Short mmCIF file of C-alpha atoms (C1' of nucleotides) in Angstrom, two decimals:
data_model
loop_
_atom_site.label_atom_id
_atom_site.label_comp_id
_atom_site.label_asym_id
_atom_site.label_seq_id
_atom_site.Cartn_x
_atom_site.Cartn_y
_atom_site.Cartn_z
CA UNK V 15 -40.05 -12.59 9.03
CA UNK V 16 -38.96 -15.93 8.20
CA UNK V 17 -35.63 -17.38 7.62
CA UNK V 18 -35.97 -17.33 4.14
CA UNK V 19 -36.66 -13.84 3.93
CA UNK V 20 -34.00 -12.55 5.71
CA UNK V 21 -31.71 -15.32 3.80
CA UNK V 22 -33.26 -13.18 0.53
CA UNK V 23 -32.73 -9.59 1.83
CA UNK V 24 -29.42 -10.64 3.15
CA UNK V 25 -28.50 -11.99 -0.41
CA UNK V 26 -29.42 -8.21 -1.97
CA UNK V 27 -26.72 -7.14 0.73
CA UNK V 28 -24.20 -9.24 -0.95
CA UNK V 29 -25.15 -8.12 -4.15
CA UNK V 30 -24.89 -4.50 -3.08
CA UNK V 31 -21.40 -5.25 -1.89
CA UNK V 32 -20.68 -6.71 -5.44
CA UNK V 33 -22.11 -3.68 -7.51
CA UNK V 34 -19.26 -1.98 -4.84
CA UNK V 35 -16.19 -4.44 -5.36
CA UNK V 36 -16.72 -3.26 -9.09
CA UNK V 37 -16.12 0.71 -8.42
CA UNK V 38 -12.76 1.60 -9.57
CA UNK V 39 -9.48 1.86 -7.21
CA UNK V 40 -9.34 5.57 -8.34
CA UNK V 41 -12.45 6.01 -6.32
CA UNK V 42 -11.26 4.84 -3.19
CA UNK V 43 -8.35 7.44 -3.32
CA UNK V 44 -10.51 10.03 -1.32
CA UNK V 45 -10.17 9.60 2.13
CA UNK V 46 -13.35 11.29 3.28
CA UNK V 47 -14.82 8.70 0.81
CA UNK V 48 -13.32 5.89 2.00
CA UNK V 49 -13.96 6.92 6.09
CA UNK V 50 -17.67 7.40 5.40
CA UNK V 51 -17.41 4.21 3.49
CA UNK V 52 -15.85 2.09 6.02
CA UNK V 53 -18.39 3.90 8.54
CA UNK V 54 -20.97 3.09 6.88
CA UNK V 55 -19.80 -0.61 6.78
CA UNK V 56 -19.12 -1.38 9.94
CA UNK V 57 -22.65 0.09 11.14
CA UNK V 58 -24.10 -1.96 8.86
CA UNK V 59 -21.91 -5.25 10.05
CA UNK V 60 -23.64 -4.01 13.81
CA UNK V 61 -26.74 -4.27 12.16
CA UNK V 62 -26.10 -7.70 10.75
CA UNK V 63 -24.28 -8.86 14.04
CA UNK V 64 -27.93 -8.06 15.65
CA UNK V 65 -30.03 -9.11 13.20
CA UNK V 66 -28.48 -12.57 13.67
CA UNK V 67 -28.54 -12.66 17.48
CA UNK V 68 -32.24 -11.54 16.88
CA UNK V 69 -32.59 -14.81 14.42
CA UNK V 70 -31.31 -16.37 17.19
CA UNK V 71 -32.89 -15.33 19.45
CA UNK V 72 -36.74 -15.83 17.86
CA UNK V 73 -36.15 -17.83 14.49
CA UNK V 74 -39.75 -17.83 12.99
CA UNK V 75 -42.17 -15.57 15.88
CA UNK V 76 -40.71 -11.65 15.49
CA UNK V 77 -41.29 -8.21 17.35
CA UNK V 78 -43.15 -6.26 15.88
CA UNK V 79 -42.83 -2.13 15.26
CA UNK V 80 -44.83 0.42 15.14
CA UNK V 81 -44.91 0.31 10.68
CA UNK V 82 -45.59 -3.39 10.47
CA UNK V 83 -42.33 -4.35 10.04
CA UNK V 84 -40.82 -7.21 11.81
CA UNK V 85 -37.07 -6.16 13.66
CA UNK V 86 -35.25 -8.45 11.25
CA UNK V 87 -36.38 -6.37 8.47
CA UNK V 88 -35.80 -3.50 9.92
CA UNK V 89 -32.66 -4.47 10.40
CA UNK V 90 -32.40 -5.64 7.09
CA UNK V 91 -33.05 -2.54 5.72
CA UNK V 92 -30.69 -0.75 7.61
CA UNK V 93 -28.16 -3.00 6.08
CA UNK V 94 -29.43 -2.51 3.09
CA UNK V 95 -29.59 1.32 3.51
CA UNK V 96 -26.05 1.53 5.03
CA UNK V 97 -24.08 -0.19 1.83
CA UNK V 98 -26.32 1.60 -0.60
CA UNK V 99 -25.42 4.98 1.81
CA UNK V 100 -21.24 3.35 0.60
CA UNK V 101 -21.94 3.65 -3.02
CA UNK V 102 -23.65 7.00 -2.79
CA UNK V 103 -20.59 8.46 -0.23
CA UNK V 104 -18.12 6.61 -3.28
CA UNK V 105 -20.09 8.24 -6.03
CA UNK V 106 -19.95 11.92 -4.67
CA UNK V 107 -17.08 10.86 -4.28
CA UNK V 108 -15.58 10.94 -7.37
CA UNK V 109 -15.69 14.68 -8.41
CA UNK V 110 -13.78 15.46 -6.34
CA UNK V 111 -10.86 13.33 -5.57
CA UNK V 112 -7.37 14.69 -6.30
CA UNK V 113 -4.01 13.35 -7.11
CA UNK V 114 -2.43 12.99 -3.69
CA UNK V 115 1.27 13.04 -5.42
CA UNK V 116 0.58 15.23 -8.33
CA UNK V 117 3.24 14.39 -11.17
CA UNK V 118 4.85 16.86 -12.56
CA UNK V 119 8.23 17.71 -12.79
CA UNK V 120 9.37 14.15 -12.19
CA UNK V 121 12.80 13.25 -12.93
CA UNK V 122 12.46 10.79 -15.65
CA UNK V 123 10.86 10.78 -19.24
CA UNK V 124 10.08 8.28 -21.23
CA UNK V 125 12.43 5.99 -18.95
CA UNK V 126 15.24 7.90 -19.00
CA UNK V 127 16.16 11.08 -16.83
CA UNK V 128 15.29 14.44 -17.31
CA UNK V 129 18.28 15.39 -16.28
CA UNK V 130 19.95 13.22 -19.40
CA UNK V 131 18.07 16.19 -21.51
CA UNK V 132 18.83 18.60 -19.49
CA UNK V 133 22.62 18.60 -18.84
CA UNK V 134 22.70 19.28 -15.62
CA UNK V 135 24.18 15.88 -14.56
CA UNK V 136 25.75 13.35 -16.05
CA UNK V 137 28.11 15.87 -17.20
CA UNK V 138 30.73 13.20 -17.88
CA UNK V 139 29.04 11.79 -20.65
CA UNK V 140 31.47 10.04 -22.19
CA UNK V 141 31.39 7.65 -19.11
CA UNK V 142 29.96 4.08 -20.48
CA UNK V 143 27.96 3.55 -17.38
CA UNK V 144 25.44 5.64 -16.02
CA UNK V 145 25.86 4.88 -12.03
CA UNK V 146 25.13 7.89 -10.26
CA UNK V 147 23.22 9.81 -12.36
CA UNK V 148 20.81 11.16 -10.75
CA UNK V 149 18.83 14.32 -9.01
CA UNK V 150 17.85 14.31 -5.49
CA UNK V 151 14.43 14.11 -5.62
CA UNK V 152 12.03 16.94 -4.24
CA UNK V 153 11.22 16.46 -1.09
CA UNK V 154 7.85 17.41 -1.35
CA UNK V 155 6.43 14.87 -3.48
CA UNK V 156 6.20 12.42 -0.73
CA UNK V 157 3.27 9.65 0.65
CA UNK V 158 4.86 8.55 4.07
CA UNK V 159 3.37 5.09 5.79
CA UNK V 160 4.53 4.31 9.04
CA UNK V 161 3.30 0.15 9.55
CA UNK V 162 3.77 -2.49 12.23
CA UNK V 163 4.18 -5.03 8.97
CA UNK V 164 6.04 -4.58 5.83
CA UNK V 165 2.76 -3.51 3.78
CA UNK V 166 2.39 -4.57 0.27
CA UNK V 167 0.12 -2.41 -1.28
CA UNK V 168 -0.55 -4.76 -4.56
CA UNK V 169 2.01 -3.37 -6.91
CA UNK V 170 4.73 -4.85 -8.29
CA UNK V 171 7.98 -3.31 -6.43
CA UNK V 172 11.97 -4.34 -7.49
CA UNK V 173 14.53 -3.84 -5.21
CA UNK V 174 17.12 -1.77 -6.73
CA UNK V 175 19.24 -0.47 -3.85
CA UNK V 176 20.11 -1.13 -0.48
CA UNK V 177 21.95 2.04 2.15
CA UNK V 178 22.65 2.42 5.12
CA UNK V 179 21.63 5.89 6.43
CA UNK V 180 22.60 8.00 9.32
CA UNK V 181 22.08 7.20 12.54
CA UNK V 182 19.80 4.38 11.87
CA UNK V 183 19.82 1.10 13.03
CA UNK V 184 18.49 -0.20 9.92
CA UNK V 185 19.54 0.28 6.18
CA UNK V 186 17.15 1.77 3.68
CA UNK V 187 15.86 0.12 1.05
CA UNK V 188 14.81 1.49 -2.28
CA UNK V 189 12.05 0.14 -4.50
CA UNK V 190 10.91 0.82 -7.90
CA UNK V 191 8.07 -0.36 -10.29
CA UNK V 192 9.04 -3.26 -12.11
CA UNK V 193 6.37 -1.98 -14.87
CA UNK V 194 8.88 1.19 -15.31
CA UNK V 195 9.68 0.51 -18.08
CA UNK V 196 7.27 -1.47 -20.20
CA UNK V 197 4.32 0.64 -18.87
CA UNK V 198 7.07 4.22 -17.61
CA UNK V 199 5.85 3.38 -14.66
CA UNK V 200 8.22 6.33 -12.41
CA UNK V 201 6.08 5.27 -8.92
CA UNK V 202 9.75 4.12 -6.36
CA UNK V 203 9.21 4.32 -2.55
CA UNK V 204 11.63 3.75 -0.09
CA UNK V 205 11.37 1.31 3.29
CA UNK V 206 12.57 1.34 6.52
CA UNK V 207 12.44 -1.01 9.46
CA UNK V 208 12.61 2.20 11.84
CA UNK V 209 11.86 0.44 15.14
CA UNK V 210 12.25 -2.93 16.55
CA UNK V 211 10.58 -4.05 18.75
CA UNK V 212 6.99 -3.62 18.03
CA UNK V 213 8.69 -3.89 14.39
CA UNK V 214 7.79 -0.01 12.53
CA UNK V 215 8.50 0.05 8.85
CA UNK V 216 8.82 3.56 7.17
CA UNK V 217 7.76 3.86 3.76
CA UNK V 218 8.29 6.68 1.60
CA UNK V 219 6.47 6.83 -2.31
CA UNK V 220 7.32 8.54 -4.89
CA UNK V 221 5.58 9.58 -7.22
CA UNK V 222 2.14 7.89 -8.75
CA UNK V 223 1.97 4.84 -10.07
CA UNK V 224 0.77 5.00 -13.67
CA UNK V 225 0.74 1.48 -14.38
CA UNK V 226 -2.23 -0.14 -15.07
CA UNK V 227 -0.75 -3.15 -13.57
CA UNK V 228 -1.57 -3.93 -9.78
CA UNK V 229 0.10 -7.72 -9.38
CA UNK V 230 -2.54 -9.15 -6.90
CA UNK V 231 -5.61 -8.50 -6.34
CA UNK V 232 -6.61 -5.51 -4.81
CA UNK V 233 -8.17 -6.43 -1.40
CA UNK V 234 -8.45 -5.52 2.13
CA UNK V 235 -8.63 -7.92 5.04
CA UNK V 236 -10.22 -7.33 7.39
CA UNK V 237 -9.27 -9.08 10.69
CA UNK V 238 -12.04 -10.49 13.10
CA UNK V 239 -12.58 -8.44 16.14
CA UNK V 240 -14.21 -11.36 18.31
CA UNK V 241 -11.60 -13.74 16.98
CA UNK V 242 -8.00 -14.26 17.54
CA UNK V 243 -6.83 -16.63 14.14
CA UNK V 244 -7.05 -15.72 10.55
CA UNK V 245 -9.91 -18.17 9.77
CA UNK V 246 -12.14 -15.31 10.29
CA UNK V 247 -10.78 -12.76 8.04
CA UNK V 248 -13.38 -10.95 5.81
CA UNK V 249 -12.18 -10.41 2.71
CA UNK V 250 -12.57 -7.62 0.64
CA UNK V 251 -11.60 -7.57 -3.25
CA UNK V 252 -12.16 -4.29 -5.13
CA UNK V 253 -12.08 -6.22 -7.84
CA UNK V 254 -14.33 -7.18 -10.31
CA UNK V 255 -13.33 -11.19 -10.21
CA UNK V 256 -12.56 -12.57 -7.16
CA UNK V 257 -9.49 -15.15 -6.91
CA UNK V 258 -10.14 -17.27 -4.93
CA UNK V 259 -7.08 -19.66 -5.54
CA UNK V 260 -5.36 -16.87 -5.46
CA UNK V 261 -1.21 -16.84 -4.93
CA UNK V 262 0.73 -13.81 -5.45
CA UNK V 263 2.95 -13.61 -8.46
CA UNK V 264 6.96 -14.70 -7.93
CA UNK V 265 7.88 -10.66 -7.62
CA UNK V 266 5.47 -10.07 -4.97
CA UNK V 267 7.13 -13.64 -3.49
CA UNK V 268 10.32 -12.21 -3.54
CA UNK V 269 10.10 -8.83 -2.52
CA UNK V 270 7.81 -10.75 0.61
CA UNK V 271 10.90 -12.53 1.53
CA UNK V 272 11.79 -10.45 4.21
CA UNK V 273 8.98 -9.80 5.33
CA UNK V 274 7.76 -13.25 5.88
CA UNK V 275 11.01 -13.43 7.87
CA UNK V 276 10.54 -10.44 10.25
CA UNK V 277 6.56 -11.74 10.58
CA UNK V 278 4.87 -15.25 10.88
CA UNK V 279 1.97 -14.30 11.10
CA UNK V 280 1.80 -13.05 7.51
CA UNK V 281 2.42 -15.97 6.02
CA UNK V 282 -0.99 -16.16 4.25
CA UNK V 283 -0.10 -14.86 0.61
CA UNK V 284 -2.89 -12.60 1.07
CA UNK V 285 -1.80 -9.14 0.55
CA UNK V 286 -1.70 -6.71 3.69
CA UNK V 287 -4.85 -4.23 3.97
CA UNK V 288 -5.63 -4.86 7.42
CA UNK V 289 -7.84 -3.79 9.68
CA UNK V 290 -6.92 -4.11 12.89
CA UNK V 291 -9.28 -5.69 15.47
CA UNK V 292 -8.47 -3.55 17.40
CA UNK V 293 -9.06 -0.37 15.05
CA UNK V 294 -12.44 -1.88 14.16
CA UNK V 295 -13.10 -2.54 17.88
CA UNK V 296 -12.63 0.87 18.20
CA UNK V 297 -15.08 1.68 15.29
CA UNK V 298 -17.46 0.06 16.88
CA UNK V 299 -17.24 1.39 20.53
CA UNK V 300 -16.28 4.16 19.06
CA UNK V 301 -14.38 4.21 22.32
CA UNK V 302 -10.50 5.55 21.95
CA UNK V 303 -9.33 7.03 18.97
CA UNK V 304 -8.13 5.12 16.06
CA UNK V 305 -4.05 6.45 15.82
CA UNK V 306 -4.90 7.29 12.40
CA UNK V 307 -6.19 6.06 8.90
CA UNK V 308 -4.86 5.71 5.75
CA UNK V 309 -5.16 4.69 2.45
CA UNK V 310 -1.98 4.40 0.14
CA UNK V 311 -1.32 6.52 -1.96
CA UNK V 312 -0.99 4.14 -5.34
CA UNK V 313 -4.40 4.20 -7.18
CA UNK V 314 -5.82 4.73 -3.32
CA UNK V 315 -5.50 1.20 -3.08
CA UNK V 316 -4.29 0.43 -0.04
CA UNK V 317 -6.19 0.53 3.39
CA UNK V 318 -4.44 0.32 7.03
CA UNK V 319 -4.91 1.29 10.22
CA UNK V 320 -1.01 3.19 10.46
CA UNK V 321 0.09 6.03 10.29
CA UNK V 322 0.10 7.70 6.97
CA UNK V 323 1.44 11.02 6.28
CA UNK V 324 1.24 12.84 2.63
CA UNK V 325 3.09 16.22 1.18
CA UNK V 326 2.73 17.23 -2.03
CA UNK V 327 3.60 20.43 -4.04
CA UNK V 328 0.13 21.49 -4.20
CA UNK V 329 -1.23 20.92 -0.92
CA UNK V 330 -0.35 18.97 1.79
CA UNK V 331 -1.83 16.29 4.22
CA UNK V 332 -0.65 15.56 7.20
CA UNK V 333 -2.30 12.75 8.60
CA UNK V 334 -0.25 11.68 11.21
CA UNK V 335 -1.57 11.89 14.56
CA UNK V 336 -4.27 12.79 13.15
CA UNK V 337 -7.90 12.71 14.73
CA UNK V 338 -10.82 12.86 12.23
CA UNK V 339 -14.84 12.22 13.29
CA UNK V 340 -17.85 11.72 11.45
CA UNK V 341 -21.48 11.28 12.66
CA UNK V 342 -22.70 7.93 10.86
CA UNK V 343 -26.92 7.83 12.13
CA UNK V 344 -26.43 8.05 16.20
CA UNK V 345 -22.65 7.79 16.18
CA UNK V 346 -20.04 9.09 16.32
CA UNK V 347 -16.87 7.55 14.99
CA UNK V 348 -13.38 8.94 15.74
CA UNK V 349 -10.74 7.86 12.80
"C1'" DT X 10 18.31 -19.45 -18.64
"C1'" DG X 11 15.83 -15.64 -17.39
"C1'" DA X 12 14.35 -12.74 -13.75
"C1'" DA X 13 15.27 -10.87 -9.29
"C1'" DT X 14 18.65 -9.45 -5.38
"C1'" DT X 15 22.64 -8.08 -3.78
"C1'" DT X 16 26.09 -4.72 -3.06
"C1'" DG X 17 29.93 -1.31 -4.67
"C1'" DA X 18 30.41 2.74 -6.98
"C1'" DC X 19 29.45 6.58 -8.93
"C1'" DC X 20 27.67 11.54 -8.61
"C1'" DG X 21 24.50 15.71 -6.92
"C1'" DT X 22 23.29 17.70 -2.91
"C1'" DC X 23 23.92 20.16 1.36
"C1'" DG I 5 33.40 15.62 2.91
"C1'" DA I 6 29.00 13.35 4.38
"C1'" DC I 7 25.11 11.70 3.46
"C1'" DG I 8 21.77 9.56 0.14
"C1'" DG I 9 19.86 8.10 -3.91
"C1'" DT I 10 20.66 5.39 -8.19
"C1'" DC I 11 23.42 1.87 -11.12
"C1'" DA I 12 24.76 -2.19 -12.46
"C1'" DA I 13 28.14 -5.60 -12.30
"C1'" DA I 14 27.73 -9.88 -9.98
"C1'" DT I 15 24.84 -12.91 -7.47
"C1'" DT I 16 21.22 -15.92 -6.41
"C1'" DC I 17 16.34 -17.77 -7.45
"C1'" DA I 18 12.60 -20.01 -9.02
#
DNA sequence: TGAATTTGACCGTC
DNA sequence: GACGGTCAAATTCA
């Protein structure tokens, strides 16, 4: 196979990827879909690496297999098949996407608390201010993530409180969606540093985002396992428009101030949808299991490699320490 | 100067 | 009464 033909076929791979990038974020909420998609993409990458090595070894003359196709052609077809399978998985997963955090019995209504109407709380309505008027949330509607970095899920959050927690060395920060009032988005999250060395953060999400605004493009940064610096990050953009000169908006900048202070490695300004090299290596080598694999509760736009747990009133998902496996061709992948 | 964060106070739940 | 979640005035930031 000539290099030109290989280049042409690889360009088709990128077209497939571009098509995939236009899939809605809701499609990506399904965990199984994400697992399979990631597995397919990694498999494709493996084939691409083999193809690269093959071309480096024999750029013009190629081996011919029994089907009459060159090895490079076979590999390119496998790559295309891998990405097409990914698209197929996304499409098939669309029908069974289930909200992880059902938005039932939200403590808020129309930007105000339900309790305001019910009169269960805030009995002293003559009060001038409304401090402390709340109902304690139901613990059953949460998604919990434990990450090694201050995660940025792409949504714009506004910090509204911070409290020292009993038996905790670090205070808990309280965030609500920036679009709480303009779009009635009731999503909130609590972030607490639970460990210093190595740093570990626990983020608890409450309620789904109902806003349409992602403050940042939904991207996944996959760290190249073969490189140690940030120069080889692979950026996966789930939006239809790529923004190469992206800079985080002010809201996110401000939110991430603490993060930047704590973690100097994350100064790139890119969102933190990072699949670490270790975990990619795990996928490739099919050796040790991933601790866990996650997708965030926020419209499925988070993919990271940290511990993740979801609970909901209608169903529950406990993914902590869960090992999930799938068969991809002749490979068994453990998540 | 507007927006975001900080921080003390308030209040419901346990 | 302790604890945790939220409010909102004060403060800080861009």
